[in-house]
Each structure stands twice: as structure tokens, then as C-alpha cells.
PDB file of C-alpha atoms in Angstrom:
ATOM      1  CA  MET A  23       0.051   0.032  -0.004  1.00 41.00           C
ATOM      2  CA  ARG A  24       2.856   2.357   0.847  1.00 40.00           C
ATOM      3  CA  ALA A  25       4.654   1.612  -2.439  1.00 40.00           C
ATOM      4  CA  GLN A  26       1.430   2.325  -4.362  1.00 41.00           C
ATOM      5  CA  SER A  27       0.850   5.436  -2.654  1.00 43.00           C
ATOM      6  CA  SER A  28       4.593   6.583  -3.133  1.00 40.00           C
ATOM      7  CA  ALA A  29       4.023   5.831  -6.856  1.00 40.00           C
ATOM      8  CA  ILE A  30       0.877   7.951  -6.999  1.00 37.00           C
ATOM      9  CA  GLU A  31       2.530  10.691  -5.411  1.00 40.00           C
ATOM     10  CA  THR A  32       5.525  10.521  -7.607  1.00 39.00           C
ATOM     11  CA  THR A  33       3.095  10.452 -10.505  1.00 39.00           C
ATOM     12  CA  ARG A  34       1.256  13.524  -9.160  1.00 39.00           C
ATOM     13  CA  ILE A  35       4.649  15.511  -8.733  1.00 38.00           C
ATOM     14  CA  ALA A  36       5.590  14.545 -12.084  1.00 39.00           C
ATOM     15  CA  VAL A  37       2.360  15.530 -13.699  1.00 37.00           C
ATOM     16  CA  THR A  38       2.456  19.051 -11.923  1.00 40.00           C
ATOM     17  CA  THR A  39       5.831  19.910 -13.629  1.00 43.00           C
ATOM     18  CA  PRO A  40       5.089  23.307 -14.971  1.00 45.00           C
ATOM     19  CA  ARG A  41       4.945  22.370 -18.653  1.00 45.00           C
ATOM     20  CA  ASN A  42       2.228  24.728 -19.219  1.00 51.00           C
ATOM     21  CA  ARG A  43       4.117  27.731 -17.542  1.00 65.00           C
ATOM     22  CA  PRO A  44       6.926  28.438 -20.051  1.00 65.00           C
ATOM     23  CA  GLY A  45       8.030  31.617 -18.294  1.00 81.00           C
ATOM     24  CA  LEU A  46       8.765  29.534 -15.161  1.00 85.00           C
ATOM     25  CA  GLY A  47      10.501  26.821 -17.092  1.00 85.00           C
ATOM     26  CA  THR A  48      12.753  29.291 -18.869  1.00 88.00           C
ATOM     27  CA  ALA A  49      13.701  31.017 -15.513  1.00 90.00           C
ATOM     28  CA  GLN A  50      14.437  27.700 -14.180  1.00 89.00           C
ATOM     29  CA  ALA A  51      16.599  26.693 -17.159  1.00 89.00           C
ATOM     30  CA  ALA A  52      18.265  30.152 -17.144  1.00 90.00           C
ATOM     31  CA  LEU A  53      19.231  29.617 -13.333  1.00 92.00           C
ATOM     32  CA  GLY A  54      20.705  26.382 -14.323  1.00 90.00           C
ATOM     33  CA  VAL A  55      22.935  28.052 -16.953  1.00 91.00           C
ATOM     34  CA  THR A  56      24.041  30.632 -14.481  1.00 92.00           C
ATOM     35  CA  ALA A  57      25.184  27.941 -11.997  1.00 92.00           C
ATOM     36  CA  PHE A  58      26.866  26.066 -14.825  1.00 91.00           C
ATOM     37  CA  SER A  59      28.599  29.292 -16.093  1.00 91.00           C
ATOM     38  CA  LEU A  60      30.571  29.260 -12.739  1.00 94.00           C
ATOM     39  CA  THR A  61      31.784  25.822 -13.158  1.00 93.00           C
ATOM     40  CA  PHE A  62      35.000  26.411 -15.151  1.00 92.00           C
ATOM     41  CA  PRO A  63      36.198  29.284 -12.940  1.00 94.00           C
ATOM     42  CA  ALA A  64      35.387  27.256  -9.708  1.00 95.00           C
ATOM     43  CA  THR A  65      37.127  24.113 -11.290  1.00 94.00           C
ATOM     44  CA  ALA A  66      40.159  26.337 -11.741  1.00 93.00           C
ATOM     45  CA  TRP A  67      40.008  27.506  -8.158  1.00 95.00           C
ATOM     46  CA  GLY A  68      39.641  23.807  -7.074  1.00 95.00           C
ATOM     47  CA  LEU A  69      42.715  22.513  -8.937  1.00 94.00           C
ATOM     48  CA  GLU A  70      44.712  25.084  -6.837  1.00 93.00           C
ATOM     49  CA  SER A  71      44.042  22.737  -3.737  1.00 94.00           C
ATOM     50  CA  PHE A  72      43.366  19.138  -5.230  1.00 95.00           C
ATOM     51  CA  GLY A  73      44.299  16.899  -8.070  1.00 94.00           C
ATOM     52  CA  PRO A  74      42.009  16.467 -11.043  1.00 93.00           C
ATOM     53  CA  TRP A  75      40.903  12.980 -10.080  1.00 94.00           C
ATOM     54  CA  SER A  76      40.378  14.074  -6.386  1.00 95.00           C
ATOM     55  CA  LEU A  77      38.408  17.149  -7.192  1.00 95.00           C
ATOM     56  CA  VAL A  78      36.090  15.131  -9.528  1.00 94.00           C
ATOM     57  CA  ALA A  79      35.537  12.259  -7.006  1.00 95.00           C
ATOM     58  CA  VAL A  80      35.194  14.423  -3.962  1.00 96.00           C
ATOM     59  CA  ARG A  81      32.630  16.752  -5.673  1.00 95.00           C
ATOM     60  CA  SER A  82      30.622  13.880  -6.450  1.00 95.00           C
ATOM     61  CA  VAL A  83      30.547  12.545  -3.172  1.00 96.00           C
ATOM     62  CA  LEU A  84      29.700  15.768  -1.505  1.00 96.00           C
ATOM     63  CA  ALA A  85      26.924  16.391  -4.038  1.00 94.00           C
ATOM     64  CA  ALA A  86      25.703  12.906  -3.258  1.00 95.00           C
ATOM     65  CA  VAL A  87      25.463  13.657   0.485  1.00 95.00           C
ATOM     66  CA  ILE A  88      23.212  16.803  -0.311  1.00 94.00           C
ATOM     67  CA  ALA A  89      21.022  14.853  -2.626  1.00 93.00           C
ATOM     68  CA  GLY A  90      20.607  11.856  -0.201  1.00 94.00           C
ATOM     69  CA  VAL A  91      19.647  14.232   2.571  1.00 95.00           C
ATOM     70  CA  CYS A  92      17.011  15.825   0.373  1.00 93.00           C
ATOM     71  CA  LEU A  93      15.700  12.403  -0.767  1.00 93.00           C
ATOM     72  CA  LEU A  94      15.532  11.224   2.681  1.00 94.00           C
ATOM     73  CA  ALA A  95      13.645  14.358   3.727  1.00 93.00           C
ATOM     74  CA  VAL A  96      10.788  13.788   1.360  1.00 90.00           C
ATOM     75  CA  ASP A  97      10.882   9.944   1.694  1.00 90.00           C
ATOM     76  CA  ALA A  98      11.376   9.602  -2.077  1.00 89.00           C
ATOM     77  CA  PRO A  99      10.686   6.091  -3.436  1.00 90.00           C
ATOM     78  CA  LEU A 100      13.364   4.425  -5.460  1.00 90.00           C
ATOM     79  CA  PRO A 101      13.258   5.056  -9.163  1.00 90.00           C
ATOM     80  CA  ALA A 102      11.357   2.246 -11.197  1.00 88.00           C
ATOM     81  CA  ARG A 103      13.432  -0.414 -12.714  1.00 89.00           C
ATOM     82  CA  ARG A 104      12.642   0.870 -16.167  1.00 92.00           C
ATOM     83  CA  HIS A 105      14.502   4.164 -15.500  1.00 92.00           C
ATOM     84  CA  TRP A 106      17.726   2.702 -14.316  1.00 92.00           C
ATOM     85  CA  ALA A 107      19.363   2.656 -17.830  1.00 92.00           C
ATOM     86  CA  GLY A 108      18.413   6.256 -18.365  1.00 91.00           C
ATOM     87  CA  LEU A 109      19.940   7.370 -14.916  1.00 93.00           C
ATOM     88  CA  ALA A 110      23.043   5.355 -15.888  1.00 94.00           C
ATOM     89  CA  VAL A 111      23.549   7.586 -19.073  1.00 93.00           C
ATOM     90  CA  VAL A 112      22.950  10.634 -16.929  1.00 93.00           C
ATOM     91  CA  ALA A 113      25.612   9.421 -14.465  1.00 94.00           C
ATOM     92  CA  ALA A 114      28.205   8.565 -17.287  1.00 94.00           C
ATOM     93  CA  GLY A 115      27.591  11.929 -18.914  1.00 93.00           C
ATOM     94  CA  VAL A 116      26.824  14.463 -16.166  1.00 91.00           C
ATOM     95  CA  VAL A 117      28.170  13.163 -12.951  1.00 91.00           C
ATOM     96  CA  LEU A 118      31.239  11.410 -14.089  1.00 92.00           C
ATOM     97  CA  GLY A 119      32.316  11.997 -17.701  1.00 93.00           C
ATOM     98  CA  PHE A 120      31.932  15.737 -17.967  1.00 93.00           C
ATOM     99  CA  PRO A 121      33.436  16.790 -14.757  1.00 92.00           C
ATOM    100  CA  LEU A 122      36.426  14.481 -15.257  1.00 93.00           C
ATOM    101  CA  LEU A 123      37.188  15.527 -18.919  1.00 94.00           C
ATOM    102  CA  THR A 124      36.745  19.173 -18.378  1.00 92.00           C
ATOM    103  CA  THR A 125      38.793  18.900 -15.126  1.00 93.00           C
ATOM    104  CA  LEU A 126      41.725  17.204 -17.004  1.00 92.00           C
ATOM    105  CA  ALA A 127      41.415  19.825 -19.948  1.00 92.00           C
ATOM    106  CA  LEU A 128      41.524  22.659 -17.473  1.00 90.00           C
ATOM    107  CA  ARG A 129      45.084  21.674 -16.176  1.00 89.00           C
ATOM    108  CA  THR A 130      46.308  22.947 -19.560  1.00 84.00           C
ATOM    109  CA  SER A 131      43.610  24.912 -20.999  1.00 82.00           C
ATOM    110  CA  THR A 132      42.418  28.345 -20.135  1.00 80.00           C
ATOM    111  CA  THR A 133      38.623  28.850 -19.234  1.00 83.00           C
ATOM    112  CA  ALA A 134      38.141  30.721 -22.473  1.00 76.00           C
ATOM    113  CA  HIS A 135      39.221  27.805 -24.582  1.00 76.00           C
ATOM    114  CA  ALA A 136      37.306  25.477 -22.512  1.00 83.00           C
ATOM    115  CA  ALA A 137      34.285  27.419 -23.221  1.00 79.00           C
ATOM    116  CA  VAL A 138      34.410  26.303 -26.668  1.00 76.00           C
ATOM    117  CA  VAL A 139      32.634  22.929 -25.449  1.00 77.00           C
ATOM    118  CA  VAL A 140      29.867  24.752 -23.944  1.00 78.00           C
ATOM    119  CA  GLY A 141      29.400  26.895 -27.032  1.00 78.00           C
ATOM    120  CA  LEU A 142      28.776  23.766 -29.009  1.00 80.00           C
ATOM    121  CA  LEU A 143      26.802  21.940 -26.326  1.00 83.00           C
ATOM    122  CA  PRO A 144      23.355  23.515 -27.110  1.00 79.00           C
ATOM    123  CA  LEU A 145      23.395  22.338 -30.695  1.00 78.00           C
ATOM    124  CA  THR A 146      24.678  18.784 -29.792  1.00 82.00           C
ATOM    125  CA  THR A 147      22.136  18.385 -27.210  1.00 81.00           C
ATOM    126  CA  ALA A 148      19.444  19.419 -29.714  1.00 78.00           C
ATOM    127  CA  LEU A 149      20.863  16.809 -32.005  1.00 79.00           C
ATOM    128  CA  PHE A 150      20.838  14.119 -29.371  1.00 84.00           C
ATOM    129  CA  SER A 151      17.277  15.211 -28.517  1.00 80.00           C
ATOM    130  CA  ALA A 152      16.203  14.847 -32.075  1.00 77.00           C
ATOM    131  CA  LEU A 153      17.598  11.228 -32.205  1.00 76.00           C
ATOM    132  CA  ARG A 154      16.463  10.052 -28.662  1.00 77.00           C
ATOM    133  CA  VAL A 155      13.097  11.468 -27.973  1.00 71.00           C
ATOM    134  CA  GLY A 156      11.989  12.451 -31.587  1.00 74.00           C
ATOM    135  CA  SER A 157      11.646  16.134 -31.307  1.00 70.00           C
ATOM    136  CA  ARG A 158      11.704  17.953 -34.534  1.00 76.00           C
ATOM    137  CA  PRO A 159      12.434  21.859 -34.101  1.00 77.00           C
ATOM    138  CA  SER A 160      11.449  23.989 -37.047  1.00 82.00           C
ATOM    139  CA  ARG A 161      13.965  25.244 -39.766  1.00 84.00           C
ATOM    140  CA  THR A 162      14.279  28.683 -38.197  1.00 86.00           C
ATOM    141  CA  PHE A 163      15.134  27.133 -34.875  1.00 82.00           C
ATOM    142  CA  TRP A 164      18.056  25.234 -36.480  1.00 84.00           C
ATOM    143  CA  THR A 165      19.074  28.224 -38.490  1.00 87.00           C
ATOM    144  CA  ALA A 166      19.328  30.406 -35.257  1.00 84.00           C
ATOM    145  CA  ALA A 167      20.868  27.642 -33.259  1.00 81.00           C
ATOM    146  CA  LEU A 168      23.713  27.027 -36.000  1.00 86.00           C
ATOM    147  CA  ALA A 169      24.164  30.933 -36.094  1.00 87.00           C
ATOM    148  CA  GLY A 170      24.445  31.055 -32.452  1.00 83.00           C
ATOM    149  CA  ALA A 171      26.779  28.187 -32.008  1.00 83.00           C
ATOM    150  CA  ALA A 172      29.054  29.569 -34.691  1.00 85.00           C
ATOM    151  CA  ALA A 173      29.140  32.950 -32.931  1.00 84.00           C
ATOM    152  CA  VAL A 174      30.270  31.302 -29.787  1.00 81.00           C
ATOM    153  CA  VAL A 175      32.755  29.138 -31.315  1.00 81.00           C
ATOM    154  CA  ALA A 176      34.431  31.856 -33.354  1.00 82.00           C
ATOM    155  CA  PHE A 177      34.504  34.144 -30.313  1.00 80.00           C
ATOM    156  CA  THR A 178      35.911  31.588 -27.883  1.00 74.00           C
ATOM    157  CA  VAL A 179      38.455  30.137 -30.476  1.00 76.00           C
ATOM    158  CA  GLN A 180      39.626  33.871 -31.185  1.00 74.00           C
ATOM    159  CA  GLN A 181      39.909  34.183 -27.377  1.00 69.00           C
ATOM    160  CA  SER A 182      42.298  31.372 -27.313  1.00 66.00           C
ATOM    161  CA  GLY A 183      44.573  32.437 -30.097  1.00 70.00           C
ATOM    162  CA  GLY A 184      43.009  29.922 -32.687  1.00 72.00           C
ATOM    163  CA  ALA A 185      45.486  27.314 -31.726  1.00 67.00           C
ATOM    164  CA  LEU A 186      44.257  23.835 -30.799  1.00 66.00           C
ATOM    165  CA  THR A 187      45.606  22.192 -27.639  1.00 72.00           C
ATOM    166  CA  THR A 188      45.989  18.617 -26.299  1.00 78.00           C
ATOM    167  CA  ALA A 189      43.059  19.544 -24.101  1.00 81.00           C
ATOM    168  CA  ASP A 190      40.789  19.452 -27.300  1.00 82.00           C
ATOM    169  CA  LEU A 191      40.251  15.788 -27.234  1.00 85.00           C
ATOM    170  CA  TYR A 192      39.163  16.020 -23.448  1.00 91.00           C
ATOM    171  CA  LEU A 193      36.589  18.911 -24.468  1.00 89.00           C
ATOM    172  CA  PHE A 194      35.252  17.158 -27.397  1.00 87.00           C
ATOM    173  CA  GLY A 195      34.613  14.013 -25.300  1.00 91.00           C
ATOM    174  CA  ALA A 196      33.097  16.062 -22.612  1.00 93.00           C
ATOM    175  CA  LEU A 197      30.833  17.645 -25.148  1.00 89.00           C
ATOM    176  CA  LEU A 198      29.297  14.421 -26.434  1.00 91.00           C
ATOM    177  CA  VAL A 199      28.885  12.527 -23.032  1.00 93.00           C
ATOM    178  CA  CYS A 200      27.190  15.699 -21.378  1.00 91.00           C
ATOM    179  CA  ALA A 201      24.865  16.082 -24.396  1.00 90.00           C
ATOM    180  CA  ALA A 202      23.771  12.403 -23.907  1.00 91.00           C
ATOM    181  CA  GLY A 203      23.381  13.139 -20.184  1.00 91.00           C
ATOM    182  CA  TYR A 204      21.363  16.317 -20.586  1.00 85.00           C
ATOM    183  CA  THR A 205      19.036  14.511 -23.133  1.00 87.00           C
ATOM    184  CA  GLU A 206      18.544  11.665 -21.091  1.00 89.00           C
ATOM    185  CA  GLY A 207      17.963  13.567 -17.998  1.00 85.00           C
ATOM    186  CA  GLY A 208      15.472  15.872 -19.652  1.00 80.00           C
ATOM    187  CA  ARG A 209      13.542  12.914 -20.995  1.00 84.00           C
ATOM    188  CA  LEU A 210      13.412  11.423 -17.411  1.00 88.00           C
ATOM    189  CA  ALA A 211      12.457  14.582 -15.843  1.00 81.00           C
ATOM    190  CA  ARG A 212       9.099  14.347 -17.694  1.00 80.00           C
ATOM    191  CA  VAL A 213       8.156  11.175 -15.907  1.00 86.00           C
ATOM    192  CA  MET A 214       9.712  11.704 -12.395  1.00 85.00           C
ATOM    193  CA  PRO A 215      10.522  14.922 -10.442  1.00 84.00           C
ATOM    194  CA  GLY A 216      13.507  16.471 -12.238  1.00 77.00           C
ATOM    195  CA  TRP A 217      15.380  17.144  -8.999  1.00 83.00           C
ATOM    196  CA  GLN A 218      15.057  13.371  -8.191  1.00 89.00           C
ATOM    197  CA  VAL A 219      16.727  12.609 -11.646  1.00 89.00           C
ATOM    198  CA  ILE A 220      20.039  14.088 -10.625  1.00 89.00           C
ATOM    199  CA  GLY A 221      19.587  13.190  -6.867  1.00 92.00           C
ATOM    200  CA  TRP A 222      19.207   9.442  -7.434  1.00 94.00           C
ATOM    201  CA  THR A 223      21.892   9.482 -10.089  1.00 94.00           C
ATOM    202  CA  LEU A 224      24.410  10.910  -7.541  1.00 94.00           C
ATOM    203  CA  VAL A 225      23.488   8.682  -4.859  1.00 94.00           C
ATOM    204  CA  LEU A 226      23.510   5.533  -6.837  1.00 92.00           C
ATOM    205  CA  CYS A 227      27.012   6.515  -8.070  1.00 94.00           C
ATOM    206  CA  LEU A 228      28.339   6.424  -4.420  1.00 94.00           C
ATOM    207  CA  PRO A 229      29.683   2.843  -4.745  1.00 94.00           C
ATOM    208  CA  LEU A 230      32.008   4.295  -7.442  1.00 93.00           C
ATOM    209  CA  THR A 231      32.555   7.683  -6.152  1.00 94.00           C
ATOM    210  CA  LEU A 232      33.215   7.170  -2.541  1.00 95.00           C
ATOM    211  CA  PRO A 233      36.258   4.550  -2.967  1.00 96.00           C
ATOM    212  CA  ALA A 234      37.538   6.719  -5.963  1.00 95.00           C
ATOM    213  CA  ALA A 235      37.717   9.579  -3.636  1.00 95.00           C
ATOM    214  CA  ALA A 236      39.628   7.718  -0.963  1.00 96.00           C
ATOM    215  CA  LEU A 237      41.938   6.245  -3.560  1.00 96.00           C
ATOM    216  CA  ALA A 238      42.559   9.673  -5.359  1.00 95.00           C
ATOM    217  CA  LEU A 239      43.173  11.510  -1.971  1.00 95.00           C
ATOM    218  CA  SER A 240      45.645   8.962  -0.978  1.00 94.00           C
ATOM    219  CA  TYR A 241      47.738   9.500  -4.261  1.00 93.00           C
ATOM    220  CA  GLU A 242      47.220  13.145  -5.018  1.00 94.00           C
ATOM    221  CA  PRO A 243      48.683  15.758  -2.838  1.00 91.00           C
ATOM    222  CA  VAL A 244      46.145  18.336  -1.116  1.00 93.00           C
ATOM    223  CA  GLN A 245      47.085  21.853  -0.352  1.00 93.00           C
ATOM    224  CA  LEU A 246      43.856  23.550   1.075  1.00 93.00           C
ATOM    225  CA  THR A 247      43.397  27.162   0.100  1.00 94.00           C
ATOM    226  CA  TRP A 248      40.450  29.465   0.389  1.00 94.00           C
ATOM    227  CA  HIS A 249      40.135  29.276  -3.300  1.00 94.00           C
ATOM    228  CA  GLY A 250      40.304  25.686  -3.450  1.00 94.00           C
ATOM    229  CA  VAL A 251      37.887  24.883  -0.940  1.00 95.00           C
ATOM    230  CA  THR A 252      35.456  27.396  -2.197  1.00 96.00           C
ATOM    231  CA  GLY A 253      35.713  26.066  -5.730  1.00 95.00           C
ATOM    232  CA  LEU A 254      35.155  22.571  -4.530  1.00 96.00           C
ATOM    233  CA  LEU A 255      32.074  23.461  -2.561  1.00 96.00           C
ATOM    234  CA  TRP A 256      30.561  25.370  -5.565  1.00 95.00           C
ATOM    235  CA  VAL A 257      31.050  22.627  -8.011  1.00 94.00           C
ATOM    236  CA  ALA A 258      29.575  20.109  -5.607  1.00 94.00           C
ATOM    237  CA  ALA A 259      26.660  22.222  -4.432  1.00 93.00           C
ATOM    238  CA  GLY A 260      25.987  24.569  -7.225  1.00 92.00           C
ATOM    239  CA  SER A 261      27.183  22.844 -10.341  1.00 89.00           C
ATOM    240  CA  GLN A 262      26.630  19.206  -9.486  1.00 87.00           C
ATOM    241  CA  PHE A 263      23.264  19.245  -7.589  1.00 88.00           C
ATOM    242  CA  LEU A 264      21.438  22.589  -7.435  1.00 89.00           C
ATOM    243  CA  GLY A 265      22.040  23.856 -11.050  1.00 88.00           C
ATOM    244  CA  LEU A 266      21.054  20.443 -12.513  1.00 83.00           C
ATOM    245  CA  VAL A 267      17.875  20.480 -10.324  1.00 85.00           C
ATOM    246  CA  VAL A 268      16.513  23.661 -12.150  1.00 87.00           C
ATOM    247  CA  TRP A 269      17.925  22.830 -15.289  1.00 85.00           C
ATOM    248  CA  TYR A 270      16.332  19.544 -15.538  1.00 81.00           C
ATOM    249  CA  ARG A 271      13.027  21.141 -14.341  1.00 82.00           C
ATOM    250  CA  GLY A 272      13.314  23.754 -17.073  1.00 85.00           C
ATOM    251  CA  MET A 273      13.976  21.241 -19.762  1.00 80.00           C
ATOM    252  CA  ALA A 274      10.895  19.289 -18.608  1.00 79.00           C
ATOM    253  CA  ALA A 275       8.807  22.513 -18.843  1.00 83.00           C
ATOM    254  CA  ILE A 276       9.994  24.238 -22.194  1.00 84.00           C
ATOM    255  CA  GLY A 277      11.329  21.155 -23.957  1.00 80.00           C
ATOM    256  CA  ILE A 278      15.093  20.048 -24.483  1.00 73.00           C
ATOM    257  CA  PRO A 279      15.968  21.780 -27.702  1.00 74.00           C
ATOM    258  CA  LYS A 280      14.836  25.086 -26.376  1.00 79.00           C
ATOM    259  CA  ALA A 281      16.201  24.817 -23.058  1.00 80.00           C
ATOM    260  CA  SER A 282      19.631  23.766 -24.551  1.00 73.00           C
ATOM    261  CA  GLN A 283      19.783  27.000 -26.613  1.00 77.00           C
ATOM    262  CA  LEU A 284      19.707  29.045 -23.274  1.00 82.00           C
ATOM    263  CA  GLN A 285      23.355  27.801 -22.953  1.00 78.00           C
ATOM    264  CA  LEU A 286      24.461  29.802 -25.791  1.00 78.00           C
ATOM    265  CA  ALA A 287      24.947  32.585 -23.234  1.00 82.00           C
ATOM    266  CA  GLN A 288      27.052  30.285 -20.842  1.00 84.00           C
ATOM    267  CA  PRO A 289      30.378  30.763 -22.415  1.00 82.00           C
ATOM    268  CA  LEU A 290      29.991  34.643 -22.175  1.00 82.00           C
ATOM    269  CA  LEU A 291      28.819  34.395 -18.532  1.00 89.00           C
ATOM    270  CA  THR A 292      31.876  32.230 -18.069  1.00 88.00           C
ATOM    271  CA  LEU A 293      34.159  34.814 -19.357  1.00 84.00           C
ATOM    272  CA  VAL A 294      32.807  37.381 -17.419  1.00 88.00           C
ATOM    273  CA  TRP A 295      33.354  35.294 -14.304  1.00 91.00           C
ATOM    274  CA  SER A 296      36.874  34.605 -15.528  1.00 87.00           C
ATOM    275  CA  VAL A 297      37.544  38.155 -15.759  1.00 87.00           C
ATOM    276  CA  LEU A 298      36.158  38.937 -12.242  1.00 90.00           C
ATOM    277  CA  LEU A 299      37.413  35.693 -10.514  1.00 90.00           C
ATOM    278  CA  LEU A 300      40.592  34.761 -12.357  1.00 87.00           C
ATOM    279  CA  GLY A 301      41.868  38.001 -13.732  1.00 84.00           C
ATOM    280  CA  GLU A 302      41.581  37.149 -17.465  1.00 78.00           C
ATOM    281  CA  HIS A 303      41.195  39.811 -19.933  1.00 76.00           C
ATOM    282  CA  LEU A 304      38.507  40.043 -22.661  1.00 70.00           C
ATOM    283  CA  THR A 305      38.614  41.745 -26.158  1.00 71.00           C
ATOM    284  CA  VAL A 306      36.262  44.186 -27.705  1.00 75.00           C
ATOM    285  CA  ALA A 307      34.709  41.334 -29.549  1.00 78.00           C
ATOM    286  CA  ALA A 308      32.808  40.278 -26.243  1.00 76.00           C
ATOM    287  CA  PRO A 309      29.926  42.550 -26.335  1.00 74.00           C
ATOM    288  CA  LEU A 310      29.289  42.019 -30.131  1.00 81.00           C
ATOM    289  CA  THR A 311      29.340  38.245 -29.634  1.00 82.00           C
ATOM    290  CA  ALA A 312      26.980  38.715 -26.536  1.00 77.00           C
ATOM    291  CA  THR A 313      24.556  40.809 -28.752  1.00 80.00           C
ATOM    292  CA  ALA A 314      24.704  38.164 -31.558  1.00 82.00           C
ATOM    293  CA  VAL A 315      24.102  35.260 -29.030  1.00 81.00           C
ATOM    294  CA  LEU A 316      21.106  37.040 -27.294  1.00 76.00           C
ATOM    295  CA  VAL A 317      19.471  37.620 -30.833  1.00 84.00           C
ATOM    296  CA  CYS A 318      19.972  33.808 -31.539  1.00 82.00           C
ATOM    297  CA  ILE A 319      18.443  32.867 -28.055  1.00 78.00           C
ATOM    298  CA  ALA A 320      15.435  35.053 -28.742  1.00 77.00           C
ATOM    299  CA  VAL A 321      14.828  33.439 -32.085  1.00 81.00           C
ATOM    300  CA  THR A 322      15.082  29.812 -30.801  1.00 76.00           C
ATOM    301  CA  GLN A 323      12.748  30.576 -27.865  1.00 70.00           C
ATOM    302  CA  ARG A 324       9.997  32.075 -30.285  1.00 73.00           C
ATOM    303  CA  ALA A 325      10.597  29.381 -33.048  1.00 69.00           C
ATOM    304  CA  ARG A 326       8.022  26.461 -33.042  1.00 52.00           C
ATOM    305  CA  GLY A 327       8.897  22.928 -33.291  1.00 49.00           C
TER     306      GLY A 327
END
């Protein structure tokens, strides 16, 4: 009886996801993008205190603890068995793959260069969505998405001097696995509460991330600094959990392709944080690219699939 009532409650919550309130869904997705835009600068801070493997494993463990507390507080039921494969894809892409690959890349790459992967992520996510869930955005949508992606790529490549680095393979791999994780997470957020998608994913990864954290900390040196600890806490709480909570809810409300295009603004936000937090310098191309990206975002949000 309790399992049946829990299932009914889960269905009720999923049904009340504000799909008929696009304004709220857009705001939630935008909050997620804002949280994600701080990930690269926070990772750069975290690398001041931790090795790349330690940083990724510890951030996942801390995020899982936060998620576990939230799940226990509402007595959330375990996901249905039919959703486990989807949660595994989310785990491989969002919890493990993207953080690890981008952290490895940021050892030798600037945040501006790493922003290339974020610039391409909206288009890649829309492509994965078309293949996975059968979404068919309009031609206007695709034209604006391609234009926005091209503008972001051109800007970020120019910022990095136009030279490819050894970190590009890491970034390309991160792009693919994250797009798959976002797409699968957005699909699951339509049948179960969005915050529980990432919450259960993090908790179910603990048998991997907990021993990985212990092993990495035993091999990689740790030198705690204010920057390092702050960066770790942000990527754990902000990027890995809270940001994904509002992001998946936003995708469930307005659709994966449209939500993904909001991420066109993420590289530019990351560059702003890089100036404020890391002391990097921007060229005069920044406001021109920002204007082009905002126009593309407006078009994609108005285009009908």
C-alpha cells in the first residue's frame, strides 16, 4: 500500500511539472545556466588545492550527500527499474564524464578555450534530443541555433588564439557525453521529479565515487586554500546538484531543444566570471558576440517545433 501511494505521489509531482508555464520553465533553465557558467572558474580554483581525480571524485561524493539528505527528507521512492538505464546514462555523462574530462582539460587549457565545448553543447544536445526523443524543431530554430553556435565558437577560438591544444580531445569527449546526459535527464524529468533525476543519479554513483575519492586523495597531494575549498564547494553543491535540479525542471517545462539554446549564453557568462574571479582579459569582441548570441536565443525561444 505504501509503495502504491508513493508511486501515486511521484506521478502527481511529475504531472504537476510546470510544462504549461513556459516563463517559469525558462527562468529555471536560465538559473541552471548561471550555475553552470561558474563551473569552469570554480574548477580552476579547486585545482589550486586538489588533483583532477580528487576534485572530481570528492565533488561527486559531496553532491551525493546533499542529494541523499534531500531524498530522505521527502521519503522519495526508489526510481522504477525501467528508469535505471536512463539514470546510468545521466551518471556517465553528467556526474562522471563531463566533470572528469573538463577538469583534465583545465589543467592545460584556459577557461576561455574550454568555453568552446559549452558553445557547442546546445547544438549537440538538440541533435541528441532529435535522435533520442524524436523532437523535430523548425528550420528557423535550427538556423538560429547554428548561427549562435558559430558565433560562440568563433569568439572562444579567437580568445584562445586560434590554436588547438592537447586538451581539445578531452573537451570534445566532454561535449558528447554531457549532451547525452542532458538529453536523457530531460527525458526522465518528464516522468519523475526533475530534482530526483540528478539526486538518485548521484546517490547511485556513491559505490563508485566514494572509493574513488579515497583512492585519489591517497595519491594526489592536497594543499587547502580558500580558493580551492570554495571552488570545490561550488562545483559540488552549485554545479553538480542545485544547478542540475533547476536545469532538468526547466527542460521538462519548455522542452530539451529550447532549453539547450539558453546555454548559448553560458560561455560569455563564464568569460565574465573569468575576468572577475581569475583576472583574465576580454577583447572588444565580447559585447558584439553577446549581442549576436542574445538575438539567437530570442529566435530559438520563439521558434515553434
